[in-house]
Structures are given as C-alpha cells and as structure tokens.
Coordinates of N, CA and C in Angstrom, one line a residue:
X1 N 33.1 -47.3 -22.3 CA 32.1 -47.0 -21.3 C 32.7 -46.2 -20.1
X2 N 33.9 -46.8 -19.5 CA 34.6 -46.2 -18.7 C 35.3 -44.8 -18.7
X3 N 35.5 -44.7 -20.5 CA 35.7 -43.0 -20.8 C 34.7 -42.3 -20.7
X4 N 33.6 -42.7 -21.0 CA 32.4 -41.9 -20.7 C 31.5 -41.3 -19.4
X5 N 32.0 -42.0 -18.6 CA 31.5 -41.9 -17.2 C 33.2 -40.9 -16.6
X6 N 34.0 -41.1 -17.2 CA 34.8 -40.3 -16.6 C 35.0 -38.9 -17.1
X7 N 34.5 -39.2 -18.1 CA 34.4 -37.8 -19.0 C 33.2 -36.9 -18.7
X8 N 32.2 -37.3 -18.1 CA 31.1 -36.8 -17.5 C 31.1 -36.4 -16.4
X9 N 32.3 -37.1 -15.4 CA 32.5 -36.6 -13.7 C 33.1 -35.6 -14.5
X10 N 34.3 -35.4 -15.1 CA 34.5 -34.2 -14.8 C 34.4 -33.1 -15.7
X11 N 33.3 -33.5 -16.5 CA 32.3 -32.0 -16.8 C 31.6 -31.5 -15.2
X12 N 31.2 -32.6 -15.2 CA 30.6 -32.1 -13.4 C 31.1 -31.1 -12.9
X13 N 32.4 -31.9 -12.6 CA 33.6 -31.2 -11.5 C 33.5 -29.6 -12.1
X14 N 34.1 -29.8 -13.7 CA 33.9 -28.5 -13.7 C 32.9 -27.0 -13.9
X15 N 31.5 -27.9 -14.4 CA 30.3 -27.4 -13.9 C 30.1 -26.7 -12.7
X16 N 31.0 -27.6 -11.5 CA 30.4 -27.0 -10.5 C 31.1 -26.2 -9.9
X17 N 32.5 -26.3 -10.4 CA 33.5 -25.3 -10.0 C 33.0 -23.9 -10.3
X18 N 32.7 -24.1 -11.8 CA 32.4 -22.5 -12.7 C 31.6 -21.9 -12.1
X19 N 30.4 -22.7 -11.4 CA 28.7 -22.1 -11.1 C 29.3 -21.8 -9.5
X20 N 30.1 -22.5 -8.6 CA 30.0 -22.3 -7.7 C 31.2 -21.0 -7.1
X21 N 32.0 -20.8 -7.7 CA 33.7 -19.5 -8.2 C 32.3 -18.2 -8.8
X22 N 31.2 -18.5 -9.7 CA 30.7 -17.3 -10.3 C 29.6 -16.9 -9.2
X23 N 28.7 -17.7 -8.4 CA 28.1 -18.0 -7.1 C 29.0 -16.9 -6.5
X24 N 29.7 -16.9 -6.1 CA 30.7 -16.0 -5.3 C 31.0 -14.2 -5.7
X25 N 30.5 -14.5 -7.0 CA 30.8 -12.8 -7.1 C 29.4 -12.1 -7.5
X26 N 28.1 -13.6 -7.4 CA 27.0 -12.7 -7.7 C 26.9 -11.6 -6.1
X27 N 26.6 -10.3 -6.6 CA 26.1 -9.5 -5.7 C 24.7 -9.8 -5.3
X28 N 24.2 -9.6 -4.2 CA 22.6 -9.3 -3.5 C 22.3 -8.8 -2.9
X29 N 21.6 -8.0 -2.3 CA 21.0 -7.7 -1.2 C 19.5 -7.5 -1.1
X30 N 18.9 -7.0 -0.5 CA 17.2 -7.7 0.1 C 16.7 -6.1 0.5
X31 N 15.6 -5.7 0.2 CA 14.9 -4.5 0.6 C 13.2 -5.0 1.1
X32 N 13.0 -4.6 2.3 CA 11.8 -4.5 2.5 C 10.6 -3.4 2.3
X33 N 10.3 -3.5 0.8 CA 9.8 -2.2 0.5 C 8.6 -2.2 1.4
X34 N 7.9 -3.3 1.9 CA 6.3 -2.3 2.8 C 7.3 -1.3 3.8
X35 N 8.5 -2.2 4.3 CA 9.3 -0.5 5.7 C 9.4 0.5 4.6
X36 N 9.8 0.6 3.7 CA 10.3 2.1 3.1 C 9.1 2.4 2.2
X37 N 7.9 2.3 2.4 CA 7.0 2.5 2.2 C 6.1 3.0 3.1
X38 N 6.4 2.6 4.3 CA 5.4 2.6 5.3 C 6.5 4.2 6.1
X39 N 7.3 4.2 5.9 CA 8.6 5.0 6.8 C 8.9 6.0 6.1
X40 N 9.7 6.0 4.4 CA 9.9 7.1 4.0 C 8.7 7.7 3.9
X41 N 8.8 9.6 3.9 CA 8.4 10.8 4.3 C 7.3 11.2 3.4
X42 N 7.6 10.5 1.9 CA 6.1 11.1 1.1 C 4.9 9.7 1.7
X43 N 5.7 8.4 2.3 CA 4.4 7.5 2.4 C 4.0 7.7 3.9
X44 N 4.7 8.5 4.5 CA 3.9 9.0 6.0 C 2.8 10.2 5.4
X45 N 3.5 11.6 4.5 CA 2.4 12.1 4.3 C 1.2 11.8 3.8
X46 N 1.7 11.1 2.7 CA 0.2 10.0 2.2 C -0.6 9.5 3.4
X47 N 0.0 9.3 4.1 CA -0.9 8.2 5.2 C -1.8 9.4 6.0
X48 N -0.9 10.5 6.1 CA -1.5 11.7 7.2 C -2.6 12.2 5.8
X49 N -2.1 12.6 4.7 CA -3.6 12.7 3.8 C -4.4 11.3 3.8
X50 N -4.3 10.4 3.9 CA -5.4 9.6 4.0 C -6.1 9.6 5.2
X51 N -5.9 9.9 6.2 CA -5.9 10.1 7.7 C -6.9 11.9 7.9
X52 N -6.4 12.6 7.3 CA -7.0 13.9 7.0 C -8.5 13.6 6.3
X53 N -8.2 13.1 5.3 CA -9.6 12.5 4.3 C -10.8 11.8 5.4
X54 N -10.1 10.5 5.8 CA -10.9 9.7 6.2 C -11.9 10.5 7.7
X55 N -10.8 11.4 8.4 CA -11.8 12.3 9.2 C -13.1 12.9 8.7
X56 N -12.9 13.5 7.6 CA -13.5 15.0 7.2 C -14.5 13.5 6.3
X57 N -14.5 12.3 5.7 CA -15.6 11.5 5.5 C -16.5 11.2 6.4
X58 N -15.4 10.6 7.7 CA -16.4 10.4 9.0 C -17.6 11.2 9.6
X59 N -17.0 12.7 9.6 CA -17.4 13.2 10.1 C -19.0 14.0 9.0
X60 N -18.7 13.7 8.0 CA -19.8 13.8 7.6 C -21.0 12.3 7.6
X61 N -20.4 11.1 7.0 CA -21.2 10.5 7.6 C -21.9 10.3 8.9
X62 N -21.4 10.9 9.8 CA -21.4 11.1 11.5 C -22.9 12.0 11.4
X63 N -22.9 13.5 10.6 CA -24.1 13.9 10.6 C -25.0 13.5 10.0
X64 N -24.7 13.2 8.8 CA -25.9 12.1 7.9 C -26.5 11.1 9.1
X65 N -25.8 10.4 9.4 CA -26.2 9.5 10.6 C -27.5 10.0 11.2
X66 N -27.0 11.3 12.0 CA -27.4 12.1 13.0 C -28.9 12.3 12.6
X67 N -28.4 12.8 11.5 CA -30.2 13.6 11.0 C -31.1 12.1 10.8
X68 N -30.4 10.7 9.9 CA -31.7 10.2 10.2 C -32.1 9.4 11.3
X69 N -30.8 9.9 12.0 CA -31.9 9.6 13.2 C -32.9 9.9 13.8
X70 N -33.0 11.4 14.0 CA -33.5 12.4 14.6 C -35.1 12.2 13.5
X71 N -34.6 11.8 12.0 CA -35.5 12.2 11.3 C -36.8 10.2 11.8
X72 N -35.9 9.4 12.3 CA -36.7 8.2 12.6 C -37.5 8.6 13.8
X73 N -36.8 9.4 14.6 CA -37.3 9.4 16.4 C -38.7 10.2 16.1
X74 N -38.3 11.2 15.2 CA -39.1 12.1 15.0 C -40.9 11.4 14.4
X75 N -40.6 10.6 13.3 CA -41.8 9.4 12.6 C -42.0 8.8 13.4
X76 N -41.5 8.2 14.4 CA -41.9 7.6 16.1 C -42.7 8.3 16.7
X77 N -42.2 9.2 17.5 CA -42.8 10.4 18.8 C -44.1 10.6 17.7
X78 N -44.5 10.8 16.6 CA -45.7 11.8 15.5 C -46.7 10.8 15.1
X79 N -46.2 9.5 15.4 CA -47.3 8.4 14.5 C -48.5 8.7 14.9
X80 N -48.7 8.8 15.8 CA -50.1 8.8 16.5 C -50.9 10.3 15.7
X81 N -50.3 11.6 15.8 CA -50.9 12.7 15.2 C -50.8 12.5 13.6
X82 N -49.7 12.4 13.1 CA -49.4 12.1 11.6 C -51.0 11.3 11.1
X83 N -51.3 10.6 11.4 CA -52.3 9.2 10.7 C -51.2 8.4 9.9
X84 N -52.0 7.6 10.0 CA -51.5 6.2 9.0 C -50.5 6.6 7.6
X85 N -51.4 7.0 6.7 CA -51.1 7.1 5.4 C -49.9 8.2 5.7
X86 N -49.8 9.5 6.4 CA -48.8 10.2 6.6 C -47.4 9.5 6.9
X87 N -47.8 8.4 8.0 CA -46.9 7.7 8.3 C -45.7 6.5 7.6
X88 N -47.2 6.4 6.8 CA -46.5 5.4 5.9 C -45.4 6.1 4.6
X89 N -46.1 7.3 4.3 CA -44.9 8.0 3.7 C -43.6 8.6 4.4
X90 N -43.8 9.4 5.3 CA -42.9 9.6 6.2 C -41.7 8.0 6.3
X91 N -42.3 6.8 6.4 CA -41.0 5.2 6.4 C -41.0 5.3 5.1
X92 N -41.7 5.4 4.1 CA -41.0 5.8 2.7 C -39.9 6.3 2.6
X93 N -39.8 7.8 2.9 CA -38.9 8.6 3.0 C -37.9 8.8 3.5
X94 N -38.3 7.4 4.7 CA -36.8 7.3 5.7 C -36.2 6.2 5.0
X95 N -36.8 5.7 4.6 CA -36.1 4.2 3.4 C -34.9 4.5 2.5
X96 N -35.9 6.0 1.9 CA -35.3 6.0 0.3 C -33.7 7.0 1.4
X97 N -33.8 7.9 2.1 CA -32.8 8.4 2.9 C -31.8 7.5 3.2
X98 N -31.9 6.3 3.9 CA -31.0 5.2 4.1 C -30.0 4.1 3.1
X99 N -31.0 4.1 2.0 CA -30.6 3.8 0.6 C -29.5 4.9 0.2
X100 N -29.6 6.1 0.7 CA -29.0 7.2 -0.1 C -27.8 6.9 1.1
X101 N -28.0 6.9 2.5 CA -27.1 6.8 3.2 C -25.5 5.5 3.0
X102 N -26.3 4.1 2.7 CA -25.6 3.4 2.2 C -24.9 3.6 1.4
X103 N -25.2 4.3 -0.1 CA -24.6 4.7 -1.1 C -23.4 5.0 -0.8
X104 N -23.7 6.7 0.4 CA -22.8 7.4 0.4 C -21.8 6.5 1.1
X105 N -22.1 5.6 2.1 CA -20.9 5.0 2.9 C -20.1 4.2 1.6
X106 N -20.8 3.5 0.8 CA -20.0 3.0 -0.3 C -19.1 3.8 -0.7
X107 N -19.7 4.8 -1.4 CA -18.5 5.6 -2.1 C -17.4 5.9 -1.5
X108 N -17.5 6.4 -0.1 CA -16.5 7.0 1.1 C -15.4 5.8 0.7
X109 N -16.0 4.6 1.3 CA -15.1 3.6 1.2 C -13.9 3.7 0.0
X110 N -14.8 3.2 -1.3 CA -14.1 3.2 -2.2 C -13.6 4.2 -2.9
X111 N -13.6 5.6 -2.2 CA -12.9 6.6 -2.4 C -11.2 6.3 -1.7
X112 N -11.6 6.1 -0.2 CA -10.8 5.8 0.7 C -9.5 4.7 0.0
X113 N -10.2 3.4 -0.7 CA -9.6 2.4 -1.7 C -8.7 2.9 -2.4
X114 N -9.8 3.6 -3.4 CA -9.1 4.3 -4.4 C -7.4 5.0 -4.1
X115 N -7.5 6.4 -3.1 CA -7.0 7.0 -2.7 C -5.6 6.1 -2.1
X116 N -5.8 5.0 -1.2 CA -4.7 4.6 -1.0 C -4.1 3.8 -2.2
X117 N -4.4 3.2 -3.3 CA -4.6 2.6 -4.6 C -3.4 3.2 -4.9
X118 N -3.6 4.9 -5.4 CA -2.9 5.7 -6.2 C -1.6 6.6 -5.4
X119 N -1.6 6.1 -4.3 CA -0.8 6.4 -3.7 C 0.2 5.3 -3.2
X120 N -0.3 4.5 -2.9 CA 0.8 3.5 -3.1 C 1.6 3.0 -4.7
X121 N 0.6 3.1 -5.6 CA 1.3 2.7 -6.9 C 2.4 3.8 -6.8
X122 N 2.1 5.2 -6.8 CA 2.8 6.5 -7.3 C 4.4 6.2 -5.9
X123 N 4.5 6.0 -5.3 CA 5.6 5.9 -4.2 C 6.4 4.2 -4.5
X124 N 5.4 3.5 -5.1 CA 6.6 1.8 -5.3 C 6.8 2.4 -6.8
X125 N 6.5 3.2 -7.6 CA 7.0 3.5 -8.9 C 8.6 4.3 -8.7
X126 N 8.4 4.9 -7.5 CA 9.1 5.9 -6.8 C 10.6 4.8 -6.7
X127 N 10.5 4.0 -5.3 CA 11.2 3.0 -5.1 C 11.5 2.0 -6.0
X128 N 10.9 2.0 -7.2 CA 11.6 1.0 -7.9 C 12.8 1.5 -9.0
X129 N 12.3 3.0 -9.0 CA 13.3 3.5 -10.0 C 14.6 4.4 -9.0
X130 N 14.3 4.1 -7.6 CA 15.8 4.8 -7.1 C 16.5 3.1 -6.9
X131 N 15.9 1.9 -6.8 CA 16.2 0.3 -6.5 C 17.2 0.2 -7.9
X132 N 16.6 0.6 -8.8 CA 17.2 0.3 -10.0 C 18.5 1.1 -10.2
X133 N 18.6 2.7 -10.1 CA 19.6 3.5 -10.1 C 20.7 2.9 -9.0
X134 N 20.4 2.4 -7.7 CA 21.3 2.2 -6.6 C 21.3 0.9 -7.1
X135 N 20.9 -0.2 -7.3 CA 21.6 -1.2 -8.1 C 22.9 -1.1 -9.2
X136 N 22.2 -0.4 -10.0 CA 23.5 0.2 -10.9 C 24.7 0.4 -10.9
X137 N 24.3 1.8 -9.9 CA 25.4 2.2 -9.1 C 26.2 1.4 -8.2
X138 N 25.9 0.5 -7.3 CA 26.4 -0.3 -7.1 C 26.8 -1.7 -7.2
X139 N 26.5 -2.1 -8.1 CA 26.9 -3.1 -9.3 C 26.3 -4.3 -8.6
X140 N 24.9 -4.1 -8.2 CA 24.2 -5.4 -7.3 C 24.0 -6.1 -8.7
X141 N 23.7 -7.8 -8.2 CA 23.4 -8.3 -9.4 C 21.5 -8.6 -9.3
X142 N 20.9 -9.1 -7.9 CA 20.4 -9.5 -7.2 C 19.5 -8.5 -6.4
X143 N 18.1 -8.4 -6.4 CA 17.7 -7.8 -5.1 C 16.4 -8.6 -4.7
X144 N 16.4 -8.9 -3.3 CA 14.8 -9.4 -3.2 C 14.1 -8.7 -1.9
X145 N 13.1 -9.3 -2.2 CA 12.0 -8.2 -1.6 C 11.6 -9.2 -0.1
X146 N 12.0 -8.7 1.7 CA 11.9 -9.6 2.3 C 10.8 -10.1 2.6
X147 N 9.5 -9.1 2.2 CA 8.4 -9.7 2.3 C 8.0 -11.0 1.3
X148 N 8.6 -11.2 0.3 CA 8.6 -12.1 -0.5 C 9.2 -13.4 -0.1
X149 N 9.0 -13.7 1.1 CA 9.6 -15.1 1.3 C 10.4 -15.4 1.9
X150 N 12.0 -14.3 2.0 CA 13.4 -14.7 2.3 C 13.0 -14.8 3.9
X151 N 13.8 -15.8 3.9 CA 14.0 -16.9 5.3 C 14.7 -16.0 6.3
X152 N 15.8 -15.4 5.3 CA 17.3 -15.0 6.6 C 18.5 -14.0 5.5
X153 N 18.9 -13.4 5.4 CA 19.5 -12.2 5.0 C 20.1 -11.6 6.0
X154 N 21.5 -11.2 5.8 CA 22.4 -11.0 6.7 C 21.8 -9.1 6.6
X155 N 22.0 -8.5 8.0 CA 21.5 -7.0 8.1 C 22.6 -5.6 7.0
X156 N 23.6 -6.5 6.2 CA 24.9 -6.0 6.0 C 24.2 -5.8 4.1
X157 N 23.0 -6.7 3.8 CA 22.7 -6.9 2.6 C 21.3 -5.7 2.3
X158 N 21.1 -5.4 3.4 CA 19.6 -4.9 3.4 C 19.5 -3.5 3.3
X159 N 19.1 -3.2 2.0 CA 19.2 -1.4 1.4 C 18.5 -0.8 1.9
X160 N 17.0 -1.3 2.6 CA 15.8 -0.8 2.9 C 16.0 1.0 3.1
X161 N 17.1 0.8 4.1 CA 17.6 2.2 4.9 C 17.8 3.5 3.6
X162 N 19.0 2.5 3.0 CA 19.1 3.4 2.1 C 19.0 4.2 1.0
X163 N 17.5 3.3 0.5 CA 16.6 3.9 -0.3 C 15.8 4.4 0.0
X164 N 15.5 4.7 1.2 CA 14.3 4.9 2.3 C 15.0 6.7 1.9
X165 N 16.2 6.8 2.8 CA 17.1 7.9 2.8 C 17.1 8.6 1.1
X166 N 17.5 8.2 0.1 CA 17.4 8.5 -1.3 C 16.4 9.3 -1.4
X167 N 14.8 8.4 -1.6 CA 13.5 8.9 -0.8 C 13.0 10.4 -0.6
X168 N 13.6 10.1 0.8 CA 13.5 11.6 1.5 C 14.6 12.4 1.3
X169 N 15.3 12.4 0.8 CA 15.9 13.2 0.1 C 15.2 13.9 -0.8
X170 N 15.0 13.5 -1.7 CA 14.2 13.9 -3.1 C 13.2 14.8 -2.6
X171 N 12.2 13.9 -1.9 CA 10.9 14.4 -1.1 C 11.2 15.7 -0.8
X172 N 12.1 16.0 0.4 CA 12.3 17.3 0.9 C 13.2 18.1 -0.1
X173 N 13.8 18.1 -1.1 CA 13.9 18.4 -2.2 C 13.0 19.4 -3.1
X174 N 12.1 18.2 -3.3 CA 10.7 18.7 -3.9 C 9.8 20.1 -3.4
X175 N 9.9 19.6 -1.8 CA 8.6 20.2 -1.1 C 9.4 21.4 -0.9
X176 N 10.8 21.9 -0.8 CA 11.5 23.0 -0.7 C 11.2 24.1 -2.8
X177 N 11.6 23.6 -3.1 CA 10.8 23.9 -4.5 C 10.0 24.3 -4.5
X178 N 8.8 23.7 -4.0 CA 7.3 24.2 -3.8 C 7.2 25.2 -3.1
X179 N 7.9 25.7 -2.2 CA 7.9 26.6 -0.9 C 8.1 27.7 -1.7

C-alpha cells in the first residue's frame, strides 16, 4: 500500500513538473479585435459609408415625413369645404401613406442592419486571417480575444496594434491599385 501511494506522489511530482516547465514555453498573447475593428482604416471607412448611407436615408425619410404632414394639416384646414365623405377618404389616404411610411422606416433600418452585418463579417474575416498568418509567423501558441473575458494581460502580449498596422497596410495597398 505504501508503494502505491508513493508511486503516485511522484507521478504527481512529475506531472506537474512536465505541465508546469511546458506552461512556460506556451506562447500568448491577447488582441482586442472590437479596437482593430473599430480603428483600422477599412473599419473607419465602413463606418464613414455607413454614416454617408444613414444621412442620405434620413434625409429622405425627413421629406416623406414632411409631405405627410403638410398632406394631414392640409385634411385639417379643408374638413369643413371637403364634406364628410371627401374627408373620410382623404384619412384613408393618409392611413394607407403612413402604412407606407412605416414600411419605408423598416426597410431603412434593416438596410442600415444589413449593411453593418456585411461589413463587419467581411473586415473580422480580414483580421482573422492576418491573426492566423502573424501567429505563425511568430510561433504564438495562444491568442485571446480581451473582450472575451481576460481579467489582466500584460500590454507586452497585446497584438491589437499590430494587426491593426498589417490591416492598413493592405488597405492603402489596395486603394493605391484602384487609383
């Protein structure tokens, strides 16, 4: 019995030597992809095209607005000459108008959805495959994401920067090509 319990400390011992000596050469470090998302150069222009969009929606909603207003004040100020039955079509009309107005705010919306949807997927497809190459490259074993939870990560571990930089590199790469 006494071989056995000693035979077992020191599998221990050396269990925890092995895990704690290989502990030591795992590599890590931590990227905060929402910053290099929110920071590198194609996810600002994205943001300035979402930003572009969302005006040129407003601003049409803005006159839609306008008109039924003008078109309610107007069914107001006229009830009296209109008659009844005129009238009652005329709030018909502004109904089925308002119906149409809601619509359109829907769609805007989920256009707007949409739009940032496919632009964030297309930019973390971006960052996961320069995360992967710069892993490689530098023989990480480990990477976590700080929005994911991590407590504390020393500033010496955190690539954020330097995939951010990869990034726009590329980016202004690209957009000189286009030129």
């Amino acid at each position: 019995m006494r071989k056995w319990v000693v035979l077992s400390a020191l599998i221990a011992i050396v269990v925890f030597v092995v895990t704690s000596v290989r502990a030591e050469e795992l590599r890590i470090a931590v990227i905060d992809v929402n910053r290099v998302l929110n920071e590198c150069a194609e996810g600002k222009a994205a943001k300035e095209k979402m930003k572009d969009r969302y005006k040129e929606l407003q601003s049409k909603l803005e006159k839609e607005q306008d008109k039924l207003k003008k078109f309610k004040e107007e069914i107001d100020k006229n009830k009296i000459v209109l008659g009844e039955e005129k009238v009652k079509e005329k709030e018909a009309e502004f109904r089925k108008k308002m119906e149409e107005f809601r619509k359109l705010v829907a769609e805007s919306e989920k256009e707007m959805r949409d739009r940032e949807s496919t632009y964030t997927k297309e930019i973390l497809k971006k960052i996961r495959k320069k995360v992967d190459a710069y892993v490689k490259e530098n023989g990480i074993d480990l990477v976590l994401d700080v929005s994911g939870g991590v407590v504390y990560a020393k500033d010496s571990l955190d690539i954020s920067d330097k995939i951010k930089e990869i990034l726009d590199r590329e980016y202004r790469e690209n957009a000189n090509k286009g030129k």
